PDB file of C-alpha atoms in Angstrom:
ATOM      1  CA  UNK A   1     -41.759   1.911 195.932  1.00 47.00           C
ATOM      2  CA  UNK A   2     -39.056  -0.341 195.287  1.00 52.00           C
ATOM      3  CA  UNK A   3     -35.255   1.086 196.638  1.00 53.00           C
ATOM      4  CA  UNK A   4     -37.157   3.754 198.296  1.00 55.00           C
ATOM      5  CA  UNK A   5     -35.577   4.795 201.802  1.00 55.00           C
ATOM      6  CA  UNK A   6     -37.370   6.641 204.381  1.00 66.00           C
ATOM      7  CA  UNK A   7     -34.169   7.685 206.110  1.00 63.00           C
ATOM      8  CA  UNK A   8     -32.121  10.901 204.661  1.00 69.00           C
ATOM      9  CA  UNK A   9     -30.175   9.372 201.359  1.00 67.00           C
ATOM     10  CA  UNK A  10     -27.023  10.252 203.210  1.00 68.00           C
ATOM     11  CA  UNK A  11     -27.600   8.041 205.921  1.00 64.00           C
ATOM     12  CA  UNK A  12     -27.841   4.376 203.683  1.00 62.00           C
ATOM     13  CA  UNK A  13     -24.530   5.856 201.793  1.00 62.00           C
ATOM     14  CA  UNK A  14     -22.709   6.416 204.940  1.00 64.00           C
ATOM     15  CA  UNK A  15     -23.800   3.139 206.629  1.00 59.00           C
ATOM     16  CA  UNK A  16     -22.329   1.436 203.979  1.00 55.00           C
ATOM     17  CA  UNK A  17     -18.902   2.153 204.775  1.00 57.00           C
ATOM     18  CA  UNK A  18     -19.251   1.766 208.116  1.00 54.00           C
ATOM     19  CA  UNK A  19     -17.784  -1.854 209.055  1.00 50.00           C
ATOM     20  CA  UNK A  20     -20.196  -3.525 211.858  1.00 52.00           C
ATOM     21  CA  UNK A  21     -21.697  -6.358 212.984  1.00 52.00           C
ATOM     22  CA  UNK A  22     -24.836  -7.243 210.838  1.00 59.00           C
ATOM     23  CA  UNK A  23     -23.692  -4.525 207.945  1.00 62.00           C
ATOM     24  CA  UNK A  24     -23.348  -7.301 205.166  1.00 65.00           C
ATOM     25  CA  UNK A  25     -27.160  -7.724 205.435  1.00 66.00           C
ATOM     26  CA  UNK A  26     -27.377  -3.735 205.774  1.00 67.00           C
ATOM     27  CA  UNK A  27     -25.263  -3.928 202.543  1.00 62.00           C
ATOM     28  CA  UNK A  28     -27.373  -6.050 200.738  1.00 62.00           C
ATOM     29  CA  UNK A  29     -30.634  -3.900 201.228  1.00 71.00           C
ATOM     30  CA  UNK A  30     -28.812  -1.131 200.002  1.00 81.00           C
ATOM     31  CA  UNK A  31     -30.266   0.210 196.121  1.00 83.00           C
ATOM     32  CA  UNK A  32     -27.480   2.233 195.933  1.00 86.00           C
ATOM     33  CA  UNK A  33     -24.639   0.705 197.856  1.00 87.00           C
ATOM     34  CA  UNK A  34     -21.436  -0.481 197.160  1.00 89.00           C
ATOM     35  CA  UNK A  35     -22.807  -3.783 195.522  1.00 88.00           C
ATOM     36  CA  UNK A  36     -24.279  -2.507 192.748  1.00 91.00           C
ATOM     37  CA  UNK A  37     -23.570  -0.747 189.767  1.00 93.00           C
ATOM     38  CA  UNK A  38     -25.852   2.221 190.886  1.00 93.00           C
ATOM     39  CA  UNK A  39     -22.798   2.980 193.246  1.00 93.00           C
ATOM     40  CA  UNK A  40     -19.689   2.224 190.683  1.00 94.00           C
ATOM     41  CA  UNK A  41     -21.228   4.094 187.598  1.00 93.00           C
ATOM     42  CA  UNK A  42     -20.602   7.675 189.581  1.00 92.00           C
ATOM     43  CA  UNK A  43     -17.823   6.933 191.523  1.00 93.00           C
ATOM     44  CA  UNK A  44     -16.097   6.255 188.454  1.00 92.00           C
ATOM     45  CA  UNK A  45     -17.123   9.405 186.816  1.00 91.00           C
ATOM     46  CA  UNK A  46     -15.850  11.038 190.073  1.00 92.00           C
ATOM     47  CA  UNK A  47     -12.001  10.365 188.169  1.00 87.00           C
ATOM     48  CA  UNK A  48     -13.489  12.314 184.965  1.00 82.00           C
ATOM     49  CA  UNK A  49     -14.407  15.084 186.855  1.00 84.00           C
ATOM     50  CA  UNK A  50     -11.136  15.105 188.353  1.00 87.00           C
ATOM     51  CA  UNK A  51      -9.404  14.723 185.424  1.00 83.00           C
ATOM     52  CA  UNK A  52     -11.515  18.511 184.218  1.00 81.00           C
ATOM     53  CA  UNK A  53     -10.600  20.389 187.645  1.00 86.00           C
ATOM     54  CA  UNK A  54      -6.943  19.274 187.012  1.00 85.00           C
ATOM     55  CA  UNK A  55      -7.436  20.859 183.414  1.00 83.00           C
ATOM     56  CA  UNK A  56      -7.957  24.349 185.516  1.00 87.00           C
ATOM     57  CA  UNK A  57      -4.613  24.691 185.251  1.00 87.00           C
ATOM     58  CA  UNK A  58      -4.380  25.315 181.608  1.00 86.00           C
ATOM     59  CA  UNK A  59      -4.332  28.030 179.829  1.00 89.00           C
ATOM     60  CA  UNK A  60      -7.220  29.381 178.437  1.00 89.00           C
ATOM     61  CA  UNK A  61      -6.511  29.142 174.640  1.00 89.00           C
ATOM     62  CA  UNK A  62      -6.497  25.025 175.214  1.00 87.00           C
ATOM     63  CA  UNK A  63      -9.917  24.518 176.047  1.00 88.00           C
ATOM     64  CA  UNK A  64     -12.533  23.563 174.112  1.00 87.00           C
ATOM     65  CA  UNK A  65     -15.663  25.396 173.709  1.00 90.00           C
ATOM     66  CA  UNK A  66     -17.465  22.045 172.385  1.00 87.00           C
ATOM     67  CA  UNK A  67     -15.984  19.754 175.116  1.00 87.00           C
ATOM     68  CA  UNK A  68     -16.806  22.020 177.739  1.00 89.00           C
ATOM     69  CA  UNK A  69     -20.287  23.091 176.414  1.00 91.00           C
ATOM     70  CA  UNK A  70     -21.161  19.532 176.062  1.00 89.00           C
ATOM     71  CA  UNK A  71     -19.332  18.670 179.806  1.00 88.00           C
ATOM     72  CA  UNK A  72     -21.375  21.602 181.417  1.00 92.00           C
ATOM     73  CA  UNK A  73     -24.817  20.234 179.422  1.00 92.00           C
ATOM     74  CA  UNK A  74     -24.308  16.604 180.566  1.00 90.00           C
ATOM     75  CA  UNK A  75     -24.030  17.654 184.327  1.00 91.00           C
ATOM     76  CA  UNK A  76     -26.982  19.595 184.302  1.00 93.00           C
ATOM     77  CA  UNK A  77     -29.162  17.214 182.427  1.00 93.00           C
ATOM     78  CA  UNK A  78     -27.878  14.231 184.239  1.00 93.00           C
ATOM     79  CA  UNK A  79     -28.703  15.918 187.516  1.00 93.00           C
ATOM     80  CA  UNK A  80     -32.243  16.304 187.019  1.00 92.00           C
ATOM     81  CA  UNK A  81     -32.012  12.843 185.134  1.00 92.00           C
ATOM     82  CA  UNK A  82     -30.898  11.091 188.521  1.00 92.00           C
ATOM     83  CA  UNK A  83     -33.665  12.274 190.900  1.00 92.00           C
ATOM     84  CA  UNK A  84     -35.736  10.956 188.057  1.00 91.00           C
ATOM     85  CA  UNK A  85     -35.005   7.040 188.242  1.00 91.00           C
ATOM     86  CA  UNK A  86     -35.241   4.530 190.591  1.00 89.00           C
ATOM     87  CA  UNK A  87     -33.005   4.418 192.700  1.00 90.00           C
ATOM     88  CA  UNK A  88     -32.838   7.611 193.194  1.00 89.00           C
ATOM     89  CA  UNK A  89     -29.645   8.263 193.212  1.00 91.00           C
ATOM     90  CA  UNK A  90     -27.375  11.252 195.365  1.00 92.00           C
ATOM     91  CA  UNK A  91     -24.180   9.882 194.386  1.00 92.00           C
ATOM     92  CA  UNK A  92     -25.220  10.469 190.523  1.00 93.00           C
ATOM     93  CA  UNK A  93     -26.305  13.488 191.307  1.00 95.00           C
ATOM     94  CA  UNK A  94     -23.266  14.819 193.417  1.00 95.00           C
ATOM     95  CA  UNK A  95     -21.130  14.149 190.639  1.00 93.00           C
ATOM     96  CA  UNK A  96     -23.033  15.821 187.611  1.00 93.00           C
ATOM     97  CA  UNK A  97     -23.317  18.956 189.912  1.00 95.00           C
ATOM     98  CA  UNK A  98     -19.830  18.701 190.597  1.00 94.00           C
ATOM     99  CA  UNK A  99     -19.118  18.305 186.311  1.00 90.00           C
ATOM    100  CA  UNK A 100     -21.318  20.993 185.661  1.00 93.00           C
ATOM    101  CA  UNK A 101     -19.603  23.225 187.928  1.00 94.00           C
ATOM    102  CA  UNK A 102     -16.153  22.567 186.153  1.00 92.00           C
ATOM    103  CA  UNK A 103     -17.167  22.930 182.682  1.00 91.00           C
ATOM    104  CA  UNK A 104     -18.828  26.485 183.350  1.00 94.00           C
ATOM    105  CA  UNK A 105     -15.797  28.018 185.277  1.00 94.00           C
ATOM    106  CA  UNK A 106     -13.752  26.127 182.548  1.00 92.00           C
ATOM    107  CA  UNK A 107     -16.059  28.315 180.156  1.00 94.00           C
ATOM    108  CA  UNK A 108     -16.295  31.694 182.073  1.00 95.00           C
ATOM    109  CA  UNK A 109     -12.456  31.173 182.239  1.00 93.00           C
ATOM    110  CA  UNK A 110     -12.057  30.935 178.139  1.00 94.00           C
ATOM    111  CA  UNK A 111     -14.961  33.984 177.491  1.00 94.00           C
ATOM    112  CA  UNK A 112     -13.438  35.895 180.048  1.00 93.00           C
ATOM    113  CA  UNK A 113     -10.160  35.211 178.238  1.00 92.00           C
ATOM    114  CA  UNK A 114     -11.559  35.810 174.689  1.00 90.00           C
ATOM    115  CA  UNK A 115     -13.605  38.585 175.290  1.00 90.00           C
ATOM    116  CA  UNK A 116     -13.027  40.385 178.316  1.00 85.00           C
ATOM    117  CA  UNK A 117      -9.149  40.592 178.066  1.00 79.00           C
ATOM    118  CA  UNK A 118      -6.958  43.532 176.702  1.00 67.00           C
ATOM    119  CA  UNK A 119      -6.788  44.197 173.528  1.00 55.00           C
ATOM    120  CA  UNK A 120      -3.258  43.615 172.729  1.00 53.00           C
ATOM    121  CA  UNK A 121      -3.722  39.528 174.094  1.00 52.00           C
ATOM    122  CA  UNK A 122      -6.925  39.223 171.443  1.00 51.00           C
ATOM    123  CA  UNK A 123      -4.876  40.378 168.359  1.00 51.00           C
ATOM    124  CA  UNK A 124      -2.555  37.647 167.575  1.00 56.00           C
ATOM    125  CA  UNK A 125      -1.097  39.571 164.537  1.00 57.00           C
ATOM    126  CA  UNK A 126      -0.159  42.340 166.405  1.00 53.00           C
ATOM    127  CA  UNK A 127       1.551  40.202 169.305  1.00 52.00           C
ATOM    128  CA  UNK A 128       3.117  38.823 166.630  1.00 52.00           C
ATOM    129  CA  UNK A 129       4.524  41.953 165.559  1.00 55.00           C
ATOM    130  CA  UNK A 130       5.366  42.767 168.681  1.00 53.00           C
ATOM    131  CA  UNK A 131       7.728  39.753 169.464  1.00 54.00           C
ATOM    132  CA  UNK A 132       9.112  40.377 165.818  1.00 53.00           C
ATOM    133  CA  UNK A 133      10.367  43.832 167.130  1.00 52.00           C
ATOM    134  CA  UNK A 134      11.809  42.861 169.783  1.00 49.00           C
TER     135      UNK A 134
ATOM    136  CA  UNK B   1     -46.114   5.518 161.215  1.00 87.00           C
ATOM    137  CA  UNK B   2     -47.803   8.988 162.568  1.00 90.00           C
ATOM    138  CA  UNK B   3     -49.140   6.109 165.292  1.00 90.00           C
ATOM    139  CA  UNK B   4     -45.313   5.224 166.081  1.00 89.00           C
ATOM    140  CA  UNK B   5     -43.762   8.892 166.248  1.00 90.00           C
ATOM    141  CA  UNK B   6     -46.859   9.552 168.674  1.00 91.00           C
ATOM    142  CA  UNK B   7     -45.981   7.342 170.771  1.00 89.00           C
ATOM    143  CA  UNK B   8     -42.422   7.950 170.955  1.00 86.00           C
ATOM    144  CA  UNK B   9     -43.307  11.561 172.192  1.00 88.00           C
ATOM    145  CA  UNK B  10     -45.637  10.639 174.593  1.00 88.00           C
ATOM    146  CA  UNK B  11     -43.834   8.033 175.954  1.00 85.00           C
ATOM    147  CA  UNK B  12     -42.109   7.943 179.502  1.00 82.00           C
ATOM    148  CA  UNK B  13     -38.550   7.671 177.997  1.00 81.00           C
ATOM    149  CA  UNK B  14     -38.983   9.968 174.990  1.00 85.00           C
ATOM    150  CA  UNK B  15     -37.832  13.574 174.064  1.00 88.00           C
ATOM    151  CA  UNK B  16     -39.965  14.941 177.043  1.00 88.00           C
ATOM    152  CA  UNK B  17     -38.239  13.564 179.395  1.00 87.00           C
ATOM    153  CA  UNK B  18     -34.717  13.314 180.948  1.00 87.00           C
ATOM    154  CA  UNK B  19     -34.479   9.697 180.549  1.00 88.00           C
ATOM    155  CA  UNK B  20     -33.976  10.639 176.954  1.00 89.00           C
ATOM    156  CA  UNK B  21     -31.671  14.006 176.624  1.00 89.00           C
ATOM    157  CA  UNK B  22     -29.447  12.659 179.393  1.00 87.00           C
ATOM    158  CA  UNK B  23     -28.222   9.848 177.056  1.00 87.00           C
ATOM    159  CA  UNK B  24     -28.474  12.672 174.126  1.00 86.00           C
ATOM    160  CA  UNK B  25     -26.165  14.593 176.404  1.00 85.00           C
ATOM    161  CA  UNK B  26     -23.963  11.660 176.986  1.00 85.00           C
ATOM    162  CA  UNK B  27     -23.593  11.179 173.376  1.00 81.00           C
ATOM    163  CA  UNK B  28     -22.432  14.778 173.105  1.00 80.00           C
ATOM    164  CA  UNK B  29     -20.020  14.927 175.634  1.00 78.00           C
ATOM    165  CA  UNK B  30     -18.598  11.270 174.542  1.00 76.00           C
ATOM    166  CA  UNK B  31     -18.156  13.216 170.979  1.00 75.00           C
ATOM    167  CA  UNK B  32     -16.719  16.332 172.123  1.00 74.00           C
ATOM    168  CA  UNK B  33     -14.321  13.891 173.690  1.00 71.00           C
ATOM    169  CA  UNK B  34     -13.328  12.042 170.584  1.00 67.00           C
ATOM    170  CA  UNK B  35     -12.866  15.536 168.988  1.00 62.00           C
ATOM    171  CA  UNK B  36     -10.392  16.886 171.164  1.00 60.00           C
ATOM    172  CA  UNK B  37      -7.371  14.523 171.773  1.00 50.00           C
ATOM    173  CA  UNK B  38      -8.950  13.592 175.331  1.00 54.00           C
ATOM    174  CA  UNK B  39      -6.690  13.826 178.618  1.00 64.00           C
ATOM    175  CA  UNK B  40      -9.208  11.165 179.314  1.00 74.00           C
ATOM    176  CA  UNK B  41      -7.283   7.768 178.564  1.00 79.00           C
ATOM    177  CA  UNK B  42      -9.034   5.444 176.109  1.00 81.00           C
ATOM    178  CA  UNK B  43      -8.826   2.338 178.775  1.00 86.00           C
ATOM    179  CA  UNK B  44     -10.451   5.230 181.183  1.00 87.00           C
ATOM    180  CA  UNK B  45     -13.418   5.630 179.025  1.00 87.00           C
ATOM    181  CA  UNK B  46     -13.553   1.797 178.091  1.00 90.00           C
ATOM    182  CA  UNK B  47     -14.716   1.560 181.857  1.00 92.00           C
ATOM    183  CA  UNK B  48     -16.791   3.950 181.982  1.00 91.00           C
ATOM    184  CA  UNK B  49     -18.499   2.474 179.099  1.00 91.00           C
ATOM    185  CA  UNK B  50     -18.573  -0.707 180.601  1.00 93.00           C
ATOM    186  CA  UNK B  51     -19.655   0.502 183.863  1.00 93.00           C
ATOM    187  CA  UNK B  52     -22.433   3.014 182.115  1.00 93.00           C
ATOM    188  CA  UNK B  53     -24.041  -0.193 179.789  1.00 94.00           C
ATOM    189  CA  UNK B  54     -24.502  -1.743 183.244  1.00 94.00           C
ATOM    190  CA  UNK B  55     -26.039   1.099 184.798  1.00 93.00           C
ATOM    191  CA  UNK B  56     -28.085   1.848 181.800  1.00 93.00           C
ATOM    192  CA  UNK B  57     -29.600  -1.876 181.475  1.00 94.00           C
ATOM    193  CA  UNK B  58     -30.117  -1.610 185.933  1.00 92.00           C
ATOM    194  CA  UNK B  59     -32.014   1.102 186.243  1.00 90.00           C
ATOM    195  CA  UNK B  60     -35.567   1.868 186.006  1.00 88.00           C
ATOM    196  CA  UNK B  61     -36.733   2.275 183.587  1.00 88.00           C
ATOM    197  CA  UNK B  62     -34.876   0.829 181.652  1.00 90.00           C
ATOM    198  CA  UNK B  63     -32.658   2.694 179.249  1.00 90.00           C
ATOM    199  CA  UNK B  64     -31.805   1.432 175.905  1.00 91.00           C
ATOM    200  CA  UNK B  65     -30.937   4.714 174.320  1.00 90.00           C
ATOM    201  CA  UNK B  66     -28.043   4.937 177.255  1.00 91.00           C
ATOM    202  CA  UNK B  67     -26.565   1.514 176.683  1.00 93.00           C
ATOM    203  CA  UNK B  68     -26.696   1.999 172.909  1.00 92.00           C
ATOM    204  CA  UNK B  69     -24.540   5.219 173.330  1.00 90.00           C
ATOM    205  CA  UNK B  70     -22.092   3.262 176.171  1.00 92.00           C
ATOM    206  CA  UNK B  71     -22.204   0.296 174.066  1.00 93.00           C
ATOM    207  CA  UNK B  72     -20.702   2.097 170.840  1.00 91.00           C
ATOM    208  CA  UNK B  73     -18.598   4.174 172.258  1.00 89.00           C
ATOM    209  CA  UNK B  74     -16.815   0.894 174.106  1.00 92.00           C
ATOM    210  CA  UNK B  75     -17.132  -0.638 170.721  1.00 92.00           C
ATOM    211  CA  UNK B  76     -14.917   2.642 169.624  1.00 88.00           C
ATOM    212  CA  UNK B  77     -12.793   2.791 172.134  1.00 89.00           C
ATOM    213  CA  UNK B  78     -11.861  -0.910 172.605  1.00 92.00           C
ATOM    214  CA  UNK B  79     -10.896  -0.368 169.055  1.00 92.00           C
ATOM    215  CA  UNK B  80      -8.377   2.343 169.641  1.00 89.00           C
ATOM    216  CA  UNK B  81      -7.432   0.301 172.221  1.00 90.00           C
ATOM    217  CA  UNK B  82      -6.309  -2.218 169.705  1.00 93.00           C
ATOM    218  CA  UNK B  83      -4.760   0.078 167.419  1.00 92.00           C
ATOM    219  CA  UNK B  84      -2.908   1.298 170.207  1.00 90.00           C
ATOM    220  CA  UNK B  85      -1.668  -2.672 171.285  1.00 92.00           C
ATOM    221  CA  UNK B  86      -0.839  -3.553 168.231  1.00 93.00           C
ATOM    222  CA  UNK B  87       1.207  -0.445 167.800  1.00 93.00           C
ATOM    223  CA  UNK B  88       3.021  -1.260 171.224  1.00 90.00           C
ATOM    224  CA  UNK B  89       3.761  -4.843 169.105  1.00 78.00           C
TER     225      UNK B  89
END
């Protein structure tokens, strides 16, 4: 099968950033190496699910239930989806796994927050009051 | 027409398989984006677009319904990116 490696996927990722004699060639047989796009697509979504596990920091009440819904969907589809095409491809996969770990903490984080929180936080008319009496 | 929709389920890039609901997917998580003012930067998600129509036309097999989601949301974006240019004046 075309791109198909008998070695551990690992090993053609890591040889590719090792700098040795003879590695241009090794870099040219590589279907997912840093010369193609099947290497640049994921590493650059690598920075988008950076950008979500520096959103952990936020509160609660600003996340989104759609955008993290449809962030936890996309990493699990697109993990199965990259075992699926040829190249195979890890680096895909390490990232959707990665995304669709962020967007369900990000969305245990807002149900825990919305539901599983004291009562006083959930009633926003009564905190309201509250800061009124004070 | 029945012979057309037939085939489109059966086929190896239709709604049983990955290769179509992880563009579907995509397309969701490219909306949710839009909807929330995104800590994502519009010139961020013009290459990931970019990179993504690339990827899409690469790999095998083939995936149109990918680089028809990349390809309008870089249409979109590179138009906010305008707005936002012209804005800068």
């Amino acid at each position: 099968m075309v791109g198909h490696s008998t070695h551990p996927p690992w090993s053609s990722f890591a040889r590719g950033l090792v700098v040795s004699r003879g590695s241009r060639k090794r870099l040219e047989k590589q279907p997912t190496g840093p010369k193609t796009i099947h290497f640049w697509a994921p590493t650059f979504k690598w920075g988008i699910s950076i950008a979500n596990v520096a959103d952990f920091a936020k509160p609660p009440e600003k996340i989104s239930y759609p955008q993290q819904v449809a962030v936890s969907c996309t990493g699990l589809i697109w993990s199965r989806y990259s075992t699926v095409i040829t190249p195979k491809n890890w680096n895909l996969f390490s990232v959707n796994v990665a995304m669709a770990g962020t967007g369900i903490y990000q969305l245990a984080r807002k149900i825990r927050h919305d539901y599983f929180s004291e009562v006083e936080v959930e009633e926003v008319p009564s905190r309201r009051m509250k800061k009124g009496s004070n | 027409m029945m012979a057309a929709l037939k085939a489109f389920w059966n086929s190896p890039v239709g709604p049983k398989t990955t290769h179509f609901w992880g563009p579907v997917a995509n397309w969701g998580f490219v909306i949710a984006n839009e909807l929330k003012s995104s800590s994502i930067g519009g010139a961020a998600m013009c290459v990931y677009s970019a990179l993504f129509m690339r990827f899409a036309w690469m790999v095998k097999p083939r995936n149109y319904l990918l680089l028809a989601c990349h390809a309008s949301n870089e249409s979109v974006q590179l138009y906010q990116l305008s707005r936002w240019a012209k804005a800068q004046g």
